[in-house]
Amino acid sequence: MHFISETLEDYVAAHSENEPALLAALNKETHQKILQPRMLSGHFQGRVLSILSKLIRPKSILEIGTYTGYAALCLAEGLVENGTLDTIDINEELFDFQRKYFDQSEWKDQIHQHLGNALEIIPTLNKKFDLVFIDADKENYINYFQMIVPLMNKGGVILSDNVLWSGKILETVKANDKSTKILLEYNQLLKDDPRVETVLLPIRDGLTVSRVL
């Protein structure tokens, strides 16, 4: 579902920062070789993630849901010197693909991959975070958020992807559609939770920016 016209989307992308060459290559190979390439953040959203990270200047980033590593590389652009990015994914088949591109970047020693269940891995990291990007299984969004908030530094930012869920959040929810039900609860939680202040941006499939108070 396009929330703005494709023509306007093309204009917006054309008048935003260009996609770096490494990310363009990653983008192309993802579409050629990997299932569900729609999951990739892509040029425009990637530049949004990049500039947000550069504004925040995080020392520690957490990403839940790596996919092929595109968003991780965008977020890494804002890391301070010696900052770290921990990225978690459950799909071991993509691990080497991610690493190939991470190793070609200037942040190769700062990006740490973790394979497995994020709810089990996050407590083992023993870190406080300045920036978190949630882009994994929608049914656990609330669980991720509740686990992460106490681990955030004051003023830290939590980014949540796919919160408009192709417009399903505006439709009658089917009885067996657990993901949409959870996202509706999640969006309301972010609006009401006194620990954060939130704005929902209609970028791509919906991106929420929540600042921890």
PDB file of C-alpha atoms in Angstrom:
ATOM      1  CA  MET A   1       0.000   0.000   0.000  1.00  0.00           C
ATOM      2  CA  HIS A   2       1.333   3.424  -0.973  1.00  0.00           C
ATOM      3  CA  PHE A   3       0.455   6.146   1.513  1.00  0.00           C
ATOM      4  CA  ILE A   4       1.580   8.789  -0.957  1.00  0.00           C
ATOM      5  CA  SER A   5       1.582   8.470  -4.751  1.00  0.00           C
ATOM      6  CA  GLU A   6       4.442   6.575  -6.364  1.00  0.00           C
ATOM      7  CA  THR A   7       5.250   9.703  -8.398  1.00  0.00           C
ATOM      8  CA  LEU A   8       5.613  11.737  -5.211  1.00  0.00           C
ATOM      9  CA  GLU A   9       7.636   8.930  -3.591  1.00  0.00           C
ATOM     10  CA  ASP A  10      10.020   9.032  -6.555  1.00  0.00           C
ATOM     11  CA  TYR A  11      10.328  12.820  -6.247  1.00  0.00           C
ATOM     12  CA  VAL A  12      11.033  12.563  -2.506  1.00  0.00           C
ATOM     13  CA  ALA A  13      13.758   9.954  -3.084  1.00  0.00           C
ATOM     14  CA  ALA A  14      15.274  11.969  -5.926  1.00  0.00           C
ATOM     15  CA  HIS A  15      15.560  15.037  -3.689  1.00  0.00           C
ATOM     16  CA  SER A  16      17.028  13.202  -0.716  1.00  0.00           C
ATOM     17  CA  GLU A  17      20.617  12.061  -0.242  1.00  0.00           C
ATOM     18  CA  ASN A  18      21.853   9.529  -2.785  1.00  0.00           C
ATOM     19  CA  GLU A  19      22.075   5.867  -1.844  1.00  0.00           C
ATOM     20  CA  PRO A  20      25.734   4.981  -1.059  1.00  0.00           C
ATOM     21  CA  ALA A  21      27.344   2.576  -3.524  1.00  0.00           C
ATOM     22  CA  LEU A  22      27.754  -0.255  -0.996  1.00  0.00           C
ATOM     23  CA  LEU A  23      24.070  -0.063  -0.050  1.00  0.00           C
ATOM     24  CA  ALA A  24      23.044   0.076  -3.698  1.00  0.00           C
ATOM     25  CA  ALA A  25      24.968  -3.179  -4.249  1.00  0.00           C
ATOM     26  CA  LEU A  26      23.375  -4.755  -1.170  1.00  0.00           C
ATOM     27  CA  ASN A  27      19.954  -3.596  -2.351  1.00  0.00           C
ATOM     28  CA  LYS A  28      20.497  -5.120  -5.799  1.00  0.00           C
ATOM     29  CA  GLU A  29      21.798  -8.461  -4.511  1.00  0.00           C
ATOM     30  CA  THR A  30      18.968  -8.732  -1.986  1.00  0.00           C
ATOM     31  CA  HIS A  31      16.419  -8.354  -4.785  1.00  0.00           C
ATOM     32  CA  GLN A  32      18.270 -10.870  -6.952  1.00  0.00           C
ATOM     33  CA  LYS A  33      18.898 -13.610  -4.402  1.00  0.00           C
ATOM     34  CA  ILE A  34      16.858 -13.245  -1.199  1.00  0.00           C
ATOM     35  CA  LEU A  35      13.216 -14.044  -0.503  1.00  0.00           C
ATOM     36  CA  GLN A  36      10.856 -11.186   0.395  1.00  0.00           C
ATOM     37  CA  PRO A  37      13.087  -8.289  -0.745  1.00  0.00           C
ATOM     38  CA  ARG A  38      10.242  -5.932   0.266  1.00  0.00           C
ATOM     39  CA  MET A  39      11.575  -6.304   3.807  1.00  0.00           C
ATOM     40  CA  LEU A  40      14.610  -4.231   2.830  1.00  0.00           C
ATOM     41  CA  SER A  41      14.526  -0.654   4.159  1.00  0.00           C
ATOM     42  CA  GLY A  42      15.557   0.742   0.782  1.00  0.00           C
ATOM     43  CA  HIS A  43      16.982   4.056  -0.396  1.00  0.00           C
ATOM     44  CA  PHE A  44      14.645   6.668   1.109  1.00  0.00           C
ATOM     45  CA  GLN A  45      13.926   5.007   4.439  1.00  0.00           C
ATOM     46  CA  GLY A  46      17.597   4.120   4.680  1.00  0.00           C
ATOM     47  CA  ARG A  47      18.555   7.786   4.343  1.00  0.00           C
ATOM     48  CA  VAL A  48      15.975   8.650   7.026  1.00  0.00           C
ATOM     49  CA  LEU A  49      17.562   6.099   9.386  1.00  0.00           C
ATOM     50  CA  SER A  50      21.003   7.438   8.541  1.00  0.00           C
ATOM     51  CA  ILE A  51      20.217  11.090   9.230  1.00  0.00           C
ATOM     52  CA  LEU A  52      18.355  10.263  12.465  1.00  0.00           C
ATOM     53  CA  SER A  53      21.384   8.319  13.668  1.00  0.00           C
ATOM     54  CA  LYS A  54      23.714  11.156  12.688  1.00  0.00           C
ATOM     55  CA  LEU A  55      21.564  13.616  14.645  1.00  0.00           C
ATOM     56  CA  ILE A  56      21.489  11.350  17.710  1.00  0.00           C
ATOM     57  CA  ARG A  57      25.206  10.416  17.530  1.00  0.00           C
ATOM     58  CA  PRO A  58      24.700   7.147  19.436  1.00  0.00           C
ATOM     59  CA  LYS A  59      27.419   5.329  21.306  1.00  0.00           C
ATOM     60  CA  SER A  60      25.403   2.131  21.404  1.00  0.00           C
ATOM     61  CA  ILE A  61      22.800   0.957  18.876  1.00  0.00           C
ATOM     62  CA  LEU A  62      20.572  -2.120  19.052  1.00  0.00           C
ATOM     63  CA  GLU A  63      18.779  -3.484  16.007  1.00  0.00           C
ATOM     64  CA  ILE A  64      16.180  -6.218  16.354  1.00  0.00           C
ATOM     65  CA  GLY A  65      15.770  -7.860  12.966  1.00  0.00           C
ATOM     66  CA  THR A  66      18.800  -7.667  10.670  1.00  0.00           C
ATOM     67  CA  TYR A  67      17.439  -9.171   7.440  1.00  0.00           C
ATOM     68  CA  THR A  68      20.271  -8.538   4.926  1.00  0.00           C
ATOM     69  CA  GLY A  69      21.933  -5.744   6.900  1.00  0.00           C
ATOM     70  CA  TYR A  70      20.813  -2.665   4.976  1.00  0.00           C
ATOM     71  CA  ALA A  71      19.301  -0.780   7.921  1.00  0.00           C
ATOM     72  CA  ALA A  72      22.207  -1.722  10.192  1.00  0.00           C
ATOM     73  CA  LEU A  73      24.660  -0.075   7.805  1.00  0.00           C
ATOM     74  CA  CYS A  74      22.457   3.026   7.588  1.00  0.00           C
ATOM     75  CA  LEU A  75      22.250   3.318  11.373  1.00  0.00           C
ATOM     76  CA  ALA A  76      25.993   2.700  11.763  1.00  0.00           C
ATOM     77  CA  GLU A  77      26.684   5.893   9.816  1.00  0.00           C
ATOM     78  CA  GLY A  78      25.835   7.930  12.919  1.00  0.00           C
ATOM     79  CA  LEU A  79      27.947   6.009  15.435  1.00  0.00           C
ATOM     80  CA  VAL A  80      30.452   7.993  17.461  1.00  0.00           C
ATOM     81  CA  GLU A  81      34.059   6.858  17.326  1.00  0.00           C
ATOM     82  CA  ASN A  82      34.368   3.456  19.027  1.00  0.00           C
ATOM     83  CA  GLY A  83      30.570   3.165  19.182  1.00  0.00           C
ATOM     84  CA  THR A  84      28.944  -0.241  18.690  1.00  0.00           C
ATOM     85  CA  LEU A  85      25.933  -1.671  16.917  1.00  0.00           C
ATOM     86  CA  ASP A  86      24.458  -4.997  18.046  1.00  0.00           C
ATOM     87  CA  THR A  87      22.099  -6.545  15.534  1.00  0.00           C
ATOM     88  CA  ILE A  88      19.986  -9.636  16.192  1.00  0.00           C
ATOM     89  CA  ASP A  89      18.319 -11.984  13.730  1.00  0.00           C
ATOM     90  CA  ILE A  90      16.926 -15.492  13.958  1.00  0.00           C
ATOM     91  CA  ASN A  91      17.655 -16.511  10.338  1.00  0.00           C
ATOM     92  CA  GLU A  92      21.059 -18.202  10.201  1.00  0.00           C
ATOM     93  CA  GLU A  93      20.879 -18.486   6.397  1.00  0.00           C
ATOM     94  CA  LEU A  94      21.392 -14.711   6.102  1.00  0.00           C
ATOM     95  CA  PHE A  95      24.298 -14.475   8.554  1.00  0.00           C
ATOM     96  CA  ASP A  96      27.108 -14.768   5.973  1.00  0.00           C
ATOM     97  CA  PHE A  97      25.288 -12.468   3.534  1.00  0.00           C
ATOM     98  CA  GLN A  98      25.090  -9.754   6.199  1.00  0.00           C
ATOM     99  CA  ARG A  99      28.723 -10.211   7.191  1.00  0.00           C
ATOM    100  CA  LYS A 100      29.918  -9.871   3.609  1.00  0.00           C
ATOM    101  CA  TYR A 101      28.530  -6.355   3.425  1.00  0.00           C
ATOM    102  CA  PHE A 102      29.404  -5.400   6.993  1.00  0.00           C
ATOM    103  CA  ASP A 103      33.023  -6.345   6.285  1.00  0.00           C
ATOM    104  CA  GLN A 104      33.111  -4.042   3.253  1.00  0.00           C
ATOM    105  CA  SER A 105      32.048  -1.075   5.365  1.00  0.00           C
ATOM    106  CA  GLU A 106      34.063   1.245   7.589  1.00  0.00           C
ATOM    107  CA  TRP A 107      32.078  -0.044  10.587  1.00  0.00           C
ATOM    108  CA  LYS A 108      33.066  -3.696  10.162  1.00  0.00           C
ATOM    109  CA  ASP A 109      34.681  -3.845  13.623  1.00  0.00           C
ATOM    110  CA  GLN A 110      31.798  -1.999  15.288  1.00  0.00           C
ATOM    111  CA  ILE A 111      28.903  -4.141  14.045  1.00  0.00           C
ATOM    112  CA  HIS A 112      28.279  -7.254  16.133  1.00  0.00           C
ATOM    113  CA  GLN A 113      25.927  -9.933  14.854  1.00  0.00           C
ATOM    114  CA  HIS A 114      23.835 -12.111  17.152  1.00  0.00           C
ATOM    115  CA  LEU A 115      21.920 -15.167  15.971  1.00  0.00           C
ATOM    116  CA  GLY A 116      18.864 -16.361  17.863  1.00  0.00           C
ATOM    117  CA  ASN A 117      15.869 -15.203  19.892  1.00  0.00           C
ATOM    118  CA  ALA A 118      16.152 -11.466  20.610  1.00  0.00           C
ATOM    119  CA  LEU A 119      14.222 -11.741  23.889  1.00  0.00           C
ATOM    120  CA  GLU A 120      16.873 -14.161  25.131  1.00  0.00           C
ATOM    121  CA  ILE A 121      19.877 -12.320  23.668  1.00  0.00           C
ATOM    122  CA  ILE A 122      19.107  -8.721  24.724  1.00  0.00           C
ATOM    123  CA  PRO A 123      19.539  -9.341  28.493  1.00  0.00           C
ATOM    124  CA  THR A 124      22.968 -10.881  27.843  1.00  0.00           C
ATOM    125  CA  LEU A 125      24.338  -7.760  26.118  1.00  0.00           C
ATOM    126  CA  ASN A 126      24.702  -5.858  29.398  1.00  0.00           C
ATOM    127  CA  LYS A 127      24.425  -2.474  27.690  1.00  0.00           C
ATOM    128  CA  LYS A 128      22.452   0.743  27.817  1.00  0.00           C
ATOM    129  CA  PHE A 129      21.333   2.003  24.414  1.00  0.00           C
ATOM    130  CA  ASP A 130      21.075   5.405  22.755  1.00  0.00           C
ATOM    131  CA  LEU A 131      19.250   4.165  19.662  1.00  0.00           C
ATOM    132  CA  VAL A 132      17.153   1.060  19.028  1.00  0.00           C
ATOM    133  CA  PHE A 133      15.517  -0.074  15.774  1.00  0.00           C
ATOM    134  CA  ILE A 134      12.709  -2.628  16.081  1.00  0.00           C
ATOM    135  CA  ASP A 135      12.036  -4.382  12.776  1.00  0.00           C
ATOM    136  CA  ALA A 136      11.351  -8.037  13.541  1.00  0.00           C
ATOM    137  CA  ASP A 137       8.316 -10.266  14.217  1.00  0.00           C
ATOM    138  CA  LYS A 138       5.360  -7.987  14.862  1.00  0.00           C
ATOM    139  CA  GLU A 139       3.808 -10.320  17.442  1.00  0.00           C
ATOM    140  CA  ASN A 140       6.678  -9.515  19.832  1.00  0.00           C
ATOM    141  CA  TYR A 141       6.799  -5.738  19.352  1.00  0.00           C
ATOM    142  CA  ILE A 142       5.231  -5.067  22.754  1.00  0.00           C
ATOM    143  CA  ASN A 143       7.577  -7.563  24.411  1.00  0.00           C
ATOM    144  CA  TYR A 144      10.604  -5.952  22.744  1.00  0.00           C
ATOM    145  CA  PHE A 145       9.499  -2.471  23.764  1.00  0.00           C
ATOM    146  CA  GLN A 146       8.869  -3.411  27.395  1.00  0.00           C
ATOM    147  CA  MET A 147      12.279  -5.070  27.601  1.00  0.00           C
ATOM    148  CA  ILE A 148      14.116  -2.218  25.907  1.00  0.00           C
ATOM    149  CA  VAL A 149      12.742   0.872  27.652  1.00  0.00           C
ATOM    150  CA  PRO A 150      14.558   0.186  30.960  1.00  0.00           C
ATOM    151  CA  LEU A 151      17.783  -0.344  28.976  1.00  0.00           C
ATOM    152  CA  MET A 152      17.638   3.050  27.246  1.00  0.00           C
ATOM    153  CA  ASN A 153      19.728   6.042  28.193  1.00  0.00           C
ATOM    154  CA  LYS A 154      17.671   9.141  28.936  1.00  0.00           C
ATOM    155  CA  GLY A 155      16.893  10.917  25.689  1.00  0.00           C
ATOM    156  CA  GLY A 156      17.517   7.749  23.714  1.00  0.00           C
ATOM    157  CA  VAL A 157      15.380   6.991  20.667  1.00  0.00           C
ATOM    158  CA  ILE A 158      13.409   3.861  19.779  1.00  0.00           C
ATOM    159  CA  LEU A 159      12.495   3.476  16.104  1.00  0.00           C
ATOM    160  CA  SER A 160       9.707   1.022  15.224  1.00  0.00           C
ATOM    161  CA  ASP A 161       9.184  -0.099  11.622  1.00  0.00           C
ATOM    162  CA  ASN A 162       6.070  -1.328   9.766  1.00  0.00           C
ATOM    163  CA  VAL A 163       3.658   0.249  12.232  1.00  0.00           C
ATOM    164  CA  LEU A 164       1.113   1.013   9.474  1.00  0.00           C
ATOM    165  CA  TRP A 165       1.280  -2.594   8.275  1.00  0.00           C
ATOM    166  CA  SER A 166       0.267  -1.941   4.652  1.00  0.00           C
ATOM    167  CA  GLY A 167      -2.792  -0.066   5.895  1.00  0.00           C
ATOM    168  CA  LYS A 168      -4.229  -3.069   7.752  1.00  0.00           C
ATOM    169  CA  ILE A 169      -4.366  -0.972  10.927  1.00  0.00           C
ATOM    170  CA  LEU A 170      -7.279   0.931   9.294  1.00  0.00           C
ATOM    171  CA  GLU A 171      -9.210  -2.165   8.218  1.00  0.00           C
ATOM    172  CA  THR A 172     -11.472  -4.583  10.051  1.00  0.00           C
ATOM    173  CA  VAL A 173      -9.081  -7.016  11.694  1.00  0.00           C
ATOM    174  CA  LYS A 174      -9.556 -10.664  10.803  1.00  0.00           C
ATOM    175  CA  ALA A 175      -9.974 -13.036  13.728  1.00  0.00           C
ATOM    176  CA  ASN A 176      -6.742 -14.905  12.955  1.00  0.00           C
ATOM    177  CA  ASP A 177      -4.632 -11.787  12.216  1.00  0.00           C
ATOM    178  CA  LYS A 178      -2.559 -11.605  15.383  1.00  0.00           C
ATOM    179  CA  SER A 179       0.108  -9.310  13.917  1.00  0.00           C
ATOM    180  CA  THR A 180      -2.344  -6.530  13.120  1.00  0.00           C
ATOM    181  CA  LYS A 181      -3.986  -6.834  16.531  1.00  0.00           C
ATOM    182  CA  ILE A 182      -0.609  -6.524  18.238  1.00  0.00           C
ATOM    183  CA  LEU A 183       0.395  -3.534  16.093  1.00  0.00           C
ATOM    184  CA  LEU A 184      -2.825  -1.731  16.990  1.00  0.00           C
ATOM    185  CA  GLU A 185      -2.073  -2.326  20.673  1.00  0.00           C
ATOM    186  CA  TYR A 186       1.546  -1.333  20.141  1.00  0.00           C
ATOM    187  CA  ASN A 187       0.733   1.945  18.417  1.00  0.00           C
ATOM    188  CA  GLN A 188      -1.632   2.871  21.239  1.00  0.00           C
ATOM    189  CA  LEU A 189       0.971   1.868  23.827  1.00  0.00           C
ATOM    190  CA  LEU A 190       3.548   4.197  22.280  1.00  0.00           C
ATOM    191  CA  LYS A 191       1.006   7.022  22.273  1.00  0.00           C
ATOM    192  CA  ASP A 192       0.006   6.494  25.923  1.00  0.00           C
ATOM    193  CA  ASP A 193       3.191   5.328  27.657  1.00  0.00           C
ATOM    194  CA  PRO A 194       4.423   8.182  29.905  1.00  0.00           C
ATOM    195  CA  ARG A 195       8.030   6.986  29.563  1.00  0.00           C
ATOM    196  CA  VAL A 196       8.252   8.108  25.934  1.00  0.00           C
ATOM    197  CA  GLU A 197       7.133  10.838  23.581  1.00  0.00           C
ATOM    198  CA  THR A 198       6.201   9.593  20.153  1.00  0.00           C
ATOM    199  CA  VAL A 199       5.540  10.684  16.605  1.00  0.00           C
ATOM    200  CA  LEU A 200       4.364   8.271  13.894  1.00  0.00           C
ATOM    201  CA  LEU A 201       5.703   9.070  10.442  1.00  0.00           C
ATOM    202  CA  PRO A 202       3.956   7.766   7.280  1.00  0.00           C
ATOM    203  CA  ILE A 203       7.317   6.830   5.772  1.00  0.00           C
ATOM    204  CA  ARG A 204       7.180   3.697   3.639  1.00  0.00           C
ATOM    205  CA  ASP A 205       5.204   1.211   5.827  1.00  0.00           C
ATOM    206  CA  GLY A 206       5.146   3.499   8.868  1.00  0.00           C
ATOM    207  CA  LEU A 207       8.037   4.474  11.142  1.00  0.00           C
ATOM    208  CA  THR A 208       7.522   5.513  14.752  1.00  0.00           C
ATOM    209  CA  VAL A 209      10.081   7.703  16.511  1.00  0.00           C
ATOM    210  CA  SER A 210       9.855   7.429  20.321  1.00  0.00           C
ATOM    211  CA  ARG A 211      12.112   9.481  22.587  1.00  0.00           C
ATOM    212  CA  VAL A 212      12.716   8.108  26.060  1.00  0.00           C
ATOM    213  CA  LEU A 213      12.039  10.672  28.799  1.00  0.00           C
TER     214      LEU A 213
END
